[in-house]
Short mmCIF file of C-alpha atoms and ligand atoms in Angstrom, two decimals:
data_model
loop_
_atom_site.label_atom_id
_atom_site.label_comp_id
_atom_site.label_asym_id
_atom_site.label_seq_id
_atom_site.Cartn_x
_atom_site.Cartn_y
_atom_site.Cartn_z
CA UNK A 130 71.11 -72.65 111.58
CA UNK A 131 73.47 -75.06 109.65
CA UNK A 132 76.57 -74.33 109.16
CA UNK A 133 77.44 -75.75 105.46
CA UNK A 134 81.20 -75.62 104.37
CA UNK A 135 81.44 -72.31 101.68
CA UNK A 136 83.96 -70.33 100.65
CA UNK A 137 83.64 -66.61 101.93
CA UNK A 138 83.48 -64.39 99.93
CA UNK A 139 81.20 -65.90 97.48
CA UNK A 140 81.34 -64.48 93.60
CA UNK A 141 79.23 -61.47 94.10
CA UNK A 142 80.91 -60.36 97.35
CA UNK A 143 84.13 -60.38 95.44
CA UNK A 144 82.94 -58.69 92.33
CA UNK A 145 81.37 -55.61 94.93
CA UNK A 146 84.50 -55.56 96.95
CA UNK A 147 86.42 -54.89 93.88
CA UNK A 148 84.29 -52.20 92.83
CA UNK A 149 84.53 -50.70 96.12
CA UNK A 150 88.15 -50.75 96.62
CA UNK A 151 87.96 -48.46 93.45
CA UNK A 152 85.82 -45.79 94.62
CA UNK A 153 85.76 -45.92 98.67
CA UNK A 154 87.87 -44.21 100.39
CA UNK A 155 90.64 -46.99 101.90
CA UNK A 156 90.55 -45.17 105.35
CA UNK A 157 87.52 -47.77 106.79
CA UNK A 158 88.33 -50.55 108.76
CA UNK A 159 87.05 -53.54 107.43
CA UNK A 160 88.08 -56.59 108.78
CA UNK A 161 86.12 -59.48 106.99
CA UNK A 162 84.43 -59.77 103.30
CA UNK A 163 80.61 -59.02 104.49
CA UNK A 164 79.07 -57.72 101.91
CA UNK A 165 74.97 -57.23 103.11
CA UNK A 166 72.12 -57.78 100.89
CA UNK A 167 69.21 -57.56 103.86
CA UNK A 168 68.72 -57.99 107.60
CA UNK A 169 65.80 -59.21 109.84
CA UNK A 170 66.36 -59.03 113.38
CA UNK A 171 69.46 -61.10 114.75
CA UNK A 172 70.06 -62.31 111.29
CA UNK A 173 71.69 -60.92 108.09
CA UNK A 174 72.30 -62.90 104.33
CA UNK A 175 75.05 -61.58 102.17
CA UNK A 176 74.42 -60.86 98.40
CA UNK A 177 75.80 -64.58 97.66
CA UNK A 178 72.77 -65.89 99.89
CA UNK A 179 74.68 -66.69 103.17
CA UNK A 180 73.15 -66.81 105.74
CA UNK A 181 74.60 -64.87 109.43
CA UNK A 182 74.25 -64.31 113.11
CA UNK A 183 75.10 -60.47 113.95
CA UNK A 184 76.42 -59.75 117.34
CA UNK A 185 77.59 -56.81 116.01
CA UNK A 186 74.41 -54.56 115.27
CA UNK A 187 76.55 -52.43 112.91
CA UNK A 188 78.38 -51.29 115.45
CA UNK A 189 75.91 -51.18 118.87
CA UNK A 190 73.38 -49.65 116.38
CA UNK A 191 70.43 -51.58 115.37
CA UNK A 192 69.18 -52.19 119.00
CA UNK A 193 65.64 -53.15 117.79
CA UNK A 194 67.24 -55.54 115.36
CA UNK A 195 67.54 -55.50 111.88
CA UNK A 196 64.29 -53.65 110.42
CA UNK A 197 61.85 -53.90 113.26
CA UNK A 198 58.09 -54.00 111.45
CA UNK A 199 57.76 -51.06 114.27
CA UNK A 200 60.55 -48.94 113.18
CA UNK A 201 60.38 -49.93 109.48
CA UNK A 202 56.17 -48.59 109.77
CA UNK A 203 57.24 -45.47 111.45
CA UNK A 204 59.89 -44.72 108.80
CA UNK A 205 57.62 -45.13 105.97
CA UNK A 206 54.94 -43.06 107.71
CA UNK A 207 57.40 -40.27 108.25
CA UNK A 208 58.80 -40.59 105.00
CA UNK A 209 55.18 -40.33 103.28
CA UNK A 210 54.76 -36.93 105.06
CA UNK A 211 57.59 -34.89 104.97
CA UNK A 212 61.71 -36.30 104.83
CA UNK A 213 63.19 -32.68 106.00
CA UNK A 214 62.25 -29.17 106.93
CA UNK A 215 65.45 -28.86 109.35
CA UNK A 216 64.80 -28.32 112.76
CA UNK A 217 67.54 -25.91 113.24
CA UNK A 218 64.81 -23.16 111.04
CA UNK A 219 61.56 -24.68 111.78
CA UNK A 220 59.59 -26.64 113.95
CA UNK A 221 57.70 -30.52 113.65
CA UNK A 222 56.33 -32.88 116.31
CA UNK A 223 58.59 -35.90 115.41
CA UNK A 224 61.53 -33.88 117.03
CA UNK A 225 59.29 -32.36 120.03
CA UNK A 226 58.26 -35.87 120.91
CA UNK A 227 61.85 -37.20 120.47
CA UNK A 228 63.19 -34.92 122.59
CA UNK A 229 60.70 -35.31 125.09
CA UNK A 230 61.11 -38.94 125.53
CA UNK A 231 65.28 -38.51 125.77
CA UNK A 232 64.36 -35.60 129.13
CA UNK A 233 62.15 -38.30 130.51
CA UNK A 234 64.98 -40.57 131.19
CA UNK A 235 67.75 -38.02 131.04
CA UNK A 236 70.04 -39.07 134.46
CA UNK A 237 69.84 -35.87 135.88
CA UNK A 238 67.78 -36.50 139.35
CA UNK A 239 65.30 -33.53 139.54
CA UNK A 240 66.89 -30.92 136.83
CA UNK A 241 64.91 -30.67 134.09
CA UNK A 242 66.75 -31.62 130.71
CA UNK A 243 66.54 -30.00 127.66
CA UNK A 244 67.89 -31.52 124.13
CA UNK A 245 70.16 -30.71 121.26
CA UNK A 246 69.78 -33.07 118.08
CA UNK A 247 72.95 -33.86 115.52
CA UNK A 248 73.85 -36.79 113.31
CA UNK A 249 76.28 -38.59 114.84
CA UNK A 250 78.19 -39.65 118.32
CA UNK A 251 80.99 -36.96 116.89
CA UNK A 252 78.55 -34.27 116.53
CA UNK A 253 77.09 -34.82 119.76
CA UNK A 254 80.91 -34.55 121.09
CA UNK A 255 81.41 -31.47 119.48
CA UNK A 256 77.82 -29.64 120.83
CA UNK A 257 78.60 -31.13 124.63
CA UNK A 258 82.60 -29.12 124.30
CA UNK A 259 80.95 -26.55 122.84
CA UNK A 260 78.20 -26.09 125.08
CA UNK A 261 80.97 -26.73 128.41
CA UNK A 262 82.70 -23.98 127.16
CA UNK A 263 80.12 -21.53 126.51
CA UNK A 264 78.47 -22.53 129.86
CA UNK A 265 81.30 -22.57 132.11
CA UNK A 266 83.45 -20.08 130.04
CA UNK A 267 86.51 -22.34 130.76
CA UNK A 268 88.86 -23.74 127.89
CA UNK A 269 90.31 -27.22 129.04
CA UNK A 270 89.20 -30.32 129.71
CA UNK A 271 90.29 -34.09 131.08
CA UNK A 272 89.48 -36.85 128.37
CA UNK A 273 90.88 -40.26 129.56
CA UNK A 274 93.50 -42.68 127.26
CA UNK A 275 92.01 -45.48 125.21
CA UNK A 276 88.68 -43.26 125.10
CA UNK A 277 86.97 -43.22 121.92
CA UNK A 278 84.70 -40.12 120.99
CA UNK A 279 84.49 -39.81 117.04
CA UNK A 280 87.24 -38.25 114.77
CA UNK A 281 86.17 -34.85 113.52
CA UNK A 282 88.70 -32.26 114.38
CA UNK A 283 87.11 -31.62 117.48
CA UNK A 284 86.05 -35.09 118.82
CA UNK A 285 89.27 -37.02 117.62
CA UNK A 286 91.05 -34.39 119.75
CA UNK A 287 89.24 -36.03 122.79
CA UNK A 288 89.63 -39.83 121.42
CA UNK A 289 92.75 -41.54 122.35
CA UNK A 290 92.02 -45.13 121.58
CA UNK A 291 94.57 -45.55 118.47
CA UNK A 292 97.90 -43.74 117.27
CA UNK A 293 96.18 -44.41 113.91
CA UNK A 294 93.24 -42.34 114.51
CA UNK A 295 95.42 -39.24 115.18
CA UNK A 296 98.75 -39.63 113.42
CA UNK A 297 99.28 -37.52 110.85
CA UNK A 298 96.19 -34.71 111.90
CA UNK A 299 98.22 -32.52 114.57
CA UNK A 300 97.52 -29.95 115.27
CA UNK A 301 94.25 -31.34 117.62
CA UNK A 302 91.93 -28.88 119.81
CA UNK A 303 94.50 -27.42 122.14
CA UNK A 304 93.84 -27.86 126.16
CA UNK A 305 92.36 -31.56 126.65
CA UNK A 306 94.76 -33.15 128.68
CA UNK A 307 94.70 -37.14 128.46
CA UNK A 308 94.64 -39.10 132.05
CA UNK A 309 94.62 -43.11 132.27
CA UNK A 310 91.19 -44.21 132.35
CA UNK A 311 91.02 -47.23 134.94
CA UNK A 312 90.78 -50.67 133.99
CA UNK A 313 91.02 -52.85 136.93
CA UNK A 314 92.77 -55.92 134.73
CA UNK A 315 95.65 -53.90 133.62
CA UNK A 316 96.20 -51.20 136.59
CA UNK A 317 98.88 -48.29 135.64
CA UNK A 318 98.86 -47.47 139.47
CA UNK A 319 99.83 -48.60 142.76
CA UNK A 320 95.76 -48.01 144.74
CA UNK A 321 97.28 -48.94 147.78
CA UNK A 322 95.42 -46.86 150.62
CA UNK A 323 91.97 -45.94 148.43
CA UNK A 324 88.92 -47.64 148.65
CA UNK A 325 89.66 -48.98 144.90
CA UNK A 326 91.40 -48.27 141.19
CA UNK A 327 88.51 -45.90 140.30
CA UNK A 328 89.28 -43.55 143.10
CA UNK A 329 93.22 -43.92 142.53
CA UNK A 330 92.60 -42.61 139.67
CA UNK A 331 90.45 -39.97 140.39
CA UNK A 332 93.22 -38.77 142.92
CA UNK A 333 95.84 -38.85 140.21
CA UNK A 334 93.30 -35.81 138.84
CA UNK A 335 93.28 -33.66 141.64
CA UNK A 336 96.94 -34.47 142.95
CA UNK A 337 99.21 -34.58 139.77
CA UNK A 338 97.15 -33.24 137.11
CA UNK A 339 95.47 -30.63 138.84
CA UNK A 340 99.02 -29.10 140.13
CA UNK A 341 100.01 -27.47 136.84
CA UNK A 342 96.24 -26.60 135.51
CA UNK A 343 93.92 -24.76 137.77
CA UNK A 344 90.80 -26.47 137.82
CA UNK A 345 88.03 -24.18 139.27
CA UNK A 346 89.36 -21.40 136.62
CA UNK A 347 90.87 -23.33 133.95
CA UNK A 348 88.60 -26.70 133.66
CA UNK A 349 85.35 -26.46 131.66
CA UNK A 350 84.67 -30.42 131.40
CA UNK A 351 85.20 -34.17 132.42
CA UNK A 352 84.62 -36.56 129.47
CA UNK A 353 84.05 -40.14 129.94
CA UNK A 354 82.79 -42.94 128.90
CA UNK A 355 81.35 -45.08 131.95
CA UNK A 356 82.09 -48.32 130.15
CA UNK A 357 84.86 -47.69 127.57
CA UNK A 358 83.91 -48.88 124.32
CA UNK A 359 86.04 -48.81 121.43
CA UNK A 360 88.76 -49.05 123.83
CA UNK A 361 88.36 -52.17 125.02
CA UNK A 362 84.78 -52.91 126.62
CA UNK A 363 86.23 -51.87 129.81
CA UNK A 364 84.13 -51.67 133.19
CA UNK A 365 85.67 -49.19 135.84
CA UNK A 366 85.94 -49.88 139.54
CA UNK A 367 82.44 -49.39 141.33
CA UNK A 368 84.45 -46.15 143.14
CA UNK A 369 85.26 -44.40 139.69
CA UNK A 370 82.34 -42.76 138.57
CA UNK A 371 81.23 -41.36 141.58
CA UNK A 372 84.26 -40.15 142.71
CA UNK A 373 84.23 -38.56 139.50
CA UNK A 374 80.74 -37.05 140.35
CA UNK A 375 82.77 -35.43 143.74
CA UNK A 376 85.77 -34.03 141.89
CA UNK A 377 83.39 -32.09 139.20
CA UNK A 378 81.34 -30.56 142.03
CA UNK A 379 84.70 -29.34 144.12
CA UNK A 380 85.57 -27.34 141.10
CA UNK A 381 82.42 -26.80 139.25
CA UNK A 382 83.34 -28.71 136.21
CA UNK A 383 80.88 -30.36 134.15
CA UNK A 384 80.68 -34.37 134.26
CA UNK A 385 80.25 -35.06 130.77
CA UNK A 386 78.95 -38.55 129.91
CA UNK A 387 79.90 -40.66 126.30
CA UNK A 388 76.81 -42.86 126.12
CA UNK A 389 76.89 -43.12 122.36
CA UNK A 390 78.06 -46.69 122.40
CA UNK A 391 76.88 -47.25 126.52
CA UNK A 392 73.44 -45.68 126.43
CA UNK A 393 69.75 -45.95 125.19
CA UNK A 394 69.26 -49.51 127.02
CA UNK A 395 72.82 -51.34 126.19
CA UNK A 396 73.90 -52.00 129.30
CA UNK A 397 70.00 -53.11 130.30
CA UNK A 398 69.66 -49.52 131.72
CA UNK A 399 68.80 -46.08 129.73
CA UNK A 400 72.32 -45.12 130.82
CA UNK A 401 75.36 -47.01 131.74
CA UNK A 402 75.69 -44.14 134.29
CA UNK A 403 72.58 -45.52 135.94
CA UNK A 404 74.43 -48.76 137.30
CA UNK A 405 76.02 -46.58 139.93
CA UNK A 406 73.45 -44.23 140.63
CA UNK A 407 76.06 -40.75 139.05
CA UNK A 408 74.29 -37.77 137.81
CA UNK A 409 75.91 -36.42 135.17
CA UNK A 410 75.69 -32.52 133.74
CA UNK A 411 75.69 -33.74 129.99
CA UNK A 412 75.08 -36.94 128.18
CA UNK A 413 76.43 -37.42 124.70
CA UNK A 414 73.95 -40.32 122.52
CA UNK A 415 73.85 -41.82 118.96
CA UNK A 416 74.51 -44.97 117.86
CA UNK A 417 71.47 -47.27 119.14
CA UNK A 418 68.99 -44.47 119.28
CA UNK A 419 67.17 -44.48 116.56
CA UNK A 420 67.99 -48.21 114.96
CA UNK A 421 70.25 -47.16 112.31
CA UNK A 422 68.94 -44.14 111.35
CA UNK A 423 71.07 -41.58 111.77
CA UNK A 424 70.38 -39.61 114.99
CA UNK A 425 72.84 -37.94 118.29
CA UNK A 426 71.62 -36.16 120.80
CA UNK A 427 73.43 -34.20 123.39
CA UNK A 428 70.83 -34.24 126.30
CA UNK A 429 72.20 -31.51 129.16
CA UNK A 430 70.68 -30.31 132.40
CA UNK A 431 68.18 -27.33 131.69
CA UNK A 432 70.21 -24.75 133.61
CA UNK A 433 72.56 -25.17 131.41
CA UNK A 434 71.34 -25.63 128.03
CA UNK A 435 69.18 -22.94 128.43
CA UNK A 436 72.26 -20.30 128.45
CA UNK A 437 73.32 -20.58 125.37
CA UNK A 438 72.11 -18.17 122.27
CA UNK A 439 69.99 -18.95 118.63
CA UNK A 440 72.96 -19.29 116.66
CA UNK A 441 75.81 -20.76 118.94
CA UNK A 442 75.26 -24.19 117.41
CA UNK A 443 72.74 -25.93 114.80
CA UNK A 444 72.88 -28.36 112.27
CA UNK A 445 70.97 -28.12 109.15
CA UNK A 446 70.40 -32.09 109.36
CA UNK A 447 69.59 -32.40 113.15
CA UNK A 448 66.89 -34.06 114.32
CA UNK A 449 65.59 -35.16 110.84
CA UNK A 450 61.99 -36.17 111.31
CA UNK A 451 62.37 -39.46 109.67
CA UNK A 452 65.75 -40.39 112.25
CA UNK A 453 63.43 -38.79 115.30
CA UNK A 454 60.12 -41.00 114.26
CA UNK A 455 62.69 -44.56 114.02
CA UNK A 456 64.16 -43.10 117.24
CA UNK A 457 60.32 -42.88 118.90
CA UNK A 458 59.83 -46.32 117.55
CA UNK A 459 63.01 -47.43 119.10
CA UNK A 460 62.70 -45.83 122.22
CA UNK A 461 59.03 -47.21 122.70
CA UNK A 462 60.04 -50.64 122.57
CA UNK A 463 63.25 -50.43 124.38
CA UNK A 464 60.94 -48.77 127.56
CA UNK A 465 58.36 -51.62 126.93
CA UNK A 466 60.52 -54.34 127.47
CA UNK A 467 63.86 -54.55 125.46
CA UNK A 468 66.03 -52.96 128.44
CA UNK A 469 64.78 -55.47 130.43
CA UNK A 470 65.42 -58.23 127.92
CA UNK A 471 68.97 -56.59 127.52
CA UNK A 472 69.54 -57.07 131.56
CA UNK A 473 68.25 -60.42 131.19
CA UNK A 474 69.85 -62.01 128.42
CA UNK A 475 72.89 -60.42 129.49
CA UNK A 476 73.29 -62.13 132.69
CA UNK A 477 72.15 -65.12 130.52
CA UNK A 478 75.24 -64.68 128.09
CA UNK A 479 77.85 -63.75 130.40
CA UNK A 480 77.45 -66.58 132.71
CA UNK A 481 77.77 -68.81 129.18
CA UNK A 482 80.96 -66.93 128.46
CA UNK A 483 82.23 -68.07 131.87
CA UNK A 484 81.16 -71.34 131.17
CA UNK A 485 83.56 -70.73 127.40
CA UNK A 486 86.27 -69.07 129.74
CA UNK A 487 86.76 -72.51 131.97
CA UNK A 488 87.53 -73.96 129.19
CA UNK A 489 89.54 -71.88 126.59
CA UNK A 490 92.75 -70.60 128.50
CA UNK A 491 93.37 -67.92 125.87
CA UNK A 492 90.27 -66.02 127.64
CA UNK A 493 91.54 -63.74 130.34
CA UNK A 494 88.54 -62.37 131.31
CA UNK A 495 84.84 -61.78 130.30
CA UNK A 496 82.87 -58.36 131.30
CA UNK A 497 80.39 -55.96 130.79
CA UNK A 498 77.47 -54.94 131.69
CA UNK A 499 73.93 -56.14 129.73
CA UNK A 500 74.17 -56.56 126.66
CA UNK A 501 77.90 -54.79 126.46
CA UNK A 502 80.03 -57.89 126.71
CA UNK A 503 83.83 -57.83 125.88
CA UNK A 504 85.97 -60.88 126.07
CA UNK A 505 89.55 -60.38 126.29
CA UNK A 506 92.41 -62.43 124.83
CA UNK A 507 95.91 -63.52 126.50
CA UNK A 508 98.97 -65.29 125.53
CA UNK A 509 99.29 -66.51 129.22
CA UNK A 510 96.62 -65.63 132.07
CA UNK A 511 99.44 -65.33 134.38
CA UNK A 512 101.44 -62.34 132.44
CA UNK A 513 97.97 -61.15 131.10
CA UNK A 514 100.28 -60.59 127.35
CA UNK A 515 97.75 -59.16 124.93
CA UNK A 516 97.11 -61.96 122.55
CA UNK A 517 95.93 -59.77 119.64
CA UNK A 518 96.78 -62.33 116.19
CA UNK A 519 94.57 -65.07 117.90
CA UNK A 520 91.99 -62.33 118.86
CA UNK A 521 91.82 -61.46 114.66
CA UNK A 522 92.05 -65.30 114.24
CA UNK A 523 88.46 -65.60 116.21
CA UNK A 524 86.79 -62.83 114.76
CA UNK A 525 87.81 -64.00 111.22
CA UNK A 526 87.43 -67.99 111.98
CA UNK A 527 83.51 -66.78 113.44
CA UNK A 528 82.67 -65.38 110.16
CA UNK A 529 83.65 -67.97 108.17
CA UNK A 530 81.28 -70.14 111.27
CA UNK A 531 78.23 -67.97 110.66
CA UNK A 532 79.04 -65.37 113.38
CA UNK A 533 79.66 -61.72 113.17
CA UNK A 534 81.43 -59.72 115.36
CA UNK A 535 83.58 -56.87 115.67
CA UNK A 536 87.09 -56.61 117.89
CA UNK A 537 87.91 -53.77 120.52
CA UNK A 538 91.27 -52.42 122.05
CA UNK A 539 93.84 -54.49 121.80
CA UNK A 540 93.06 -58.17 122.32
CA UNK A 541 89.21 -57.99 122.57
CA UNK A 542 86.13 -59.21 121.57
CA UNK A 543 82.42 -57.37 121.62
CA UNK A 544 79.48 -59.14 121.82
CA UNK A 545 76.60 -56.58 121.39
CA UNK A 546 73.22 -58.46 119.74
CA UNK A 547 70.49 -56.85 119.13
CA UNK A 548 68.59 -56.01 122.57
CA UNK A 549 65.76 -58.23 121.60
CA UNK A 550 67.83 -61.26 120.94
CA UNK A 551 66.42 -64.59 122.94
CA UNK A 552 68.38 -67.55 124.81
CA UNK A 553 68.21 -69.96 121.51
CA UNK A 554 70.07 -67.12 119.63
CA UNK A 555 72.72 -66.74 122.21
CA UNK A 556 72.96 -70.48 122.82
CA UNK A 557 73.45 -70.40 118.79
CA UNK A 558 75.85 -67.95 118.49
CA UNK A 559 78.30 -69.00 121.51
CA UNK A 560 78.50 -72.44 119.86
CA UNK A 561 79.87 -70.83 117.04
CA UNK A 562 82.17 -68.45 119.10
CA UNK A 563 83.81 -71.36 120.75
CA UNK A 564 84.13 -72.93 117.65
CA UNK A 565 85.96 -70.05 116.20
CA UNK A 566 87.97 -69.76 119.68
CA UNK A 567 88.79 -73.47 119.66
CA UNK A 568 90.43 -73.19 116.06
CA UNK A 569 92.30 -69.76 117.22
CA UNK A 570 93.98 -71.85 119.81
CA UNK A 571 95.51 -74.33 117.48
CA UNK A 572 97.14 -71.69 115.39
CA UNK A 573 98.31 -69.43 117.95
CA UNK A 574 98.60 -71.19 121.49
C1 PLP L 1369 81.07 -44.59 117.95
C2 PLP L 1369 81.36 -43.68 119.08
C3 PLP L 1369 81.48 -42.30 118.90
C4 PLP L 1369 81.43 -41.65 117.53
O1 PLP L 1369 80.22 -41.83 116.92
P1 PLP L 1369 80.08 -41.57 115.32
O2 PLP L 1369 78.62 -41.68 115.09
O3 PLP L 1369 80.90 -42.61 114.64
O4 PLP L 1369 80.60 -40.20 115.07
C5 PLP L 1369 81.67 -41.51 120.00
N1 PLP L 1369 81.76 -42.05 121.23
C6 PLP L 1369 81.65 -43.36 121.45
C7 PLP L 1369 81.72 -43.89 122.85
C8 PLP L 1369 81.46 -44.22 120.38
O5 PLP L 1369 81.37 -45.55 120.60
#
């Protein structure tokens, strides 16, 4: 792909964007003028004809790409049948067989799973507290800081990524108390004497926390997210998770797992939990499961789903058979082949980004795991000062270079392609990534 000097936005981006900023509501977060006309695989063209690379997938959504012949086919098929019957009322295949591909891979060891469809990562949020609470008939829970989990009331009461998401919306669900969630670049604790951060952390549960609430009465759930996402792409210390795993089984007190952004193949694994082996109780899904459709799931352990009454929870959209037929689509060709691709290519990509970091000093550090690849920005790698103006400078400087992308925390970048994306696409994309990073460094190094 060429890169041929334009100016962004073109005439009919501007004319939409005006039309927009008259009717949409001004609490979205756009950063840069894309306006989409259509998308094929790693590629998107905006309405003036331009032509883009998207490591962004709408947001870790469109694993399969943009409109997969596979997922497109099954959509139409659906569509040609029936669009909705709600599966809250009624029963249809699409959802059966949805639900029994999610148990197949559900993390769970040798419990049987069972399935609960919603809309959204939020919604699946909201069943997984609800569920904890009906289950265990306890009231609190520990959500970690910087965590992102959706922003209805009872979600956003569990994300703590941004004062903006939450000022101005007290009062929250009462009884989810906030604990640092550990990122190994910019420790909050001294770990001197454990194994590593993760555990630190995990002690600073049971040994401060845990002093003023009582956890085997008081503690319903654990929610985390084993890479944090919206947070900053951050990848805990090997000891985290499982140590995690120990503390919830001391008390009886659910693990509860946010793979909306992590899961369904990402990482180049069903689960990000998978990397180090934890069973969780619940697992919370959306985003990439069903392409773009919209689809969650909140996949729990049998013995515990299986408590709760008809009537504690529904939703009259659930499980719509055209989202669950994209989602069998999806989840067919992530299980014949894509995760693996996803493992592949991301080894592939971060050892490029290594290759960028040698020679960019504003990079402080490159992570993830798959195809869940953050790159941080410093002022200085010594002080590790978040360098967030030249971070905006390289996600606005890569759009105007062909290349889309989206920021995270503070001073990061994700890269998150679409799980079938090859080496000539990455190779493709990088060069315009260092581009973008190079100019970045002239205006704010
Ligand atoms: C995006 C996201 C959510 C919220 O999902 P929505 O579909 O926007 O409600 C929840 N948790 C994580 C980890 C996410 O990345």
């Amino acid at each position: 792909m060429t890169t041929v000097q334009r100016v962004l936005p073109g005439p009919r981006a501007q004319a939409l964007i005006a039309r927009d900023a008259a009717v949409i509501s001004p609490s979205y977060t756009r950063g840069y003028p894309l306006v989409m006309e259509r998308g094929q695989g790693a590629l998107v063209w905006d309405v003036d004809g331009n032509q883009f690379l998207d490591f962004t997938t709408g947001i870790a959504v469109t694993a399969t790409g943009h409109t997969h012949p596979a997922v497109v086919q099954a959509i139409k098929d659906q569509a040609e049948k029936f669009i909705h019957m709600s599966g809250t009322d009624f029963y249809y295949a699409p959802q059966i067989e949805m639900a029994e591909r999610l148990a197949s891979v559900a993390p769970f060891g040798d419990d049987e799973a069972m399935v609960f469809f919603c809309n959204s990562g939020a919604e699946a949020i909201e069943a997984a507290a609800k569920l904890a609470r009906y289950y265990t008939e306890r009231g609190r829970f520990i959500a970690f800081l910087r965590g992102f989990h959706g922003r209805t009331m009872g979600a956003l009461s569990f994300t703590a990524s941004k004062y903006i998401q939450r000022e101005d919306f007290f009062p929250l669900v009462p009884g989810i108390t906030h604990v640092p969630y550990p990122n190994p670049y910019r420790p909050l604790l001294n770990d001197a004497g454990f194994a590593d951060y993760g555990e630190r952390i995990v002690d600073y549960i049971e040994n401060e926390i845990f002093q003023t609430i009582v956890p085997a009465k008081e503690v319903a759930g654990i929610l985390v997210e084993p890479i944090q996402g919206e947070g900053g792409y951050v990848v805990p210390p090997d000891g985290f998770l499982p140590a995690l795993r120990r503390l919830c089984d001391k008390y009886d007190i659910l693990l509860i797992v946010d793979e909306v952004q992590s899961g369904m193949g990402r990482t180049g694994k069903w689960w990000a939990v998978d990397h180090w082996g934890v069973q969780p109780d619940i697992v919370c899904s959306a985003k990439g499961i069903a392409s773009g459709m919209p689809l969650g799931a909140m996949i729990a352990r049998k013995k515990i789903m299986r408590t709760w009454a008809p009537g504690a929870h529904a939703s009259t959209f659930g499980g719509n058979p055209v989202s669950c037929a994209a989602g069998i689509a999806t989840f067919d060709l992530l299980k014949n082949g894509l995760i693996e691709n996803a493992a592949k290519m991301g080894e592939y990509m971060m050892d490029k980004l290594r290759a960028i970091q040698d020679r960019h000093p504003s990079i402080g550090q490159v992570r993830g795991k798959g195809l869940m690849i953050g790159v941080e920005f410093v002022k200085d790698r010594e002080t590790r000062a978040y360098a967030q103006e030249l971070r905006n400078a390289v996600v606005d400087y890569a759009f105007t270079e062909s290349l889309l992308i989206l920021g995270c925390g503070t001073s990061t970048i994700r890269l998150i392609p679409p799980l079938n994306v090859d080496q000539a696409t990455i190779d493709e994309a990088l060069l315009l990534l260092e581009r973008a990073i190079a100019r970045a460094e002239e205006d704010y190094l």
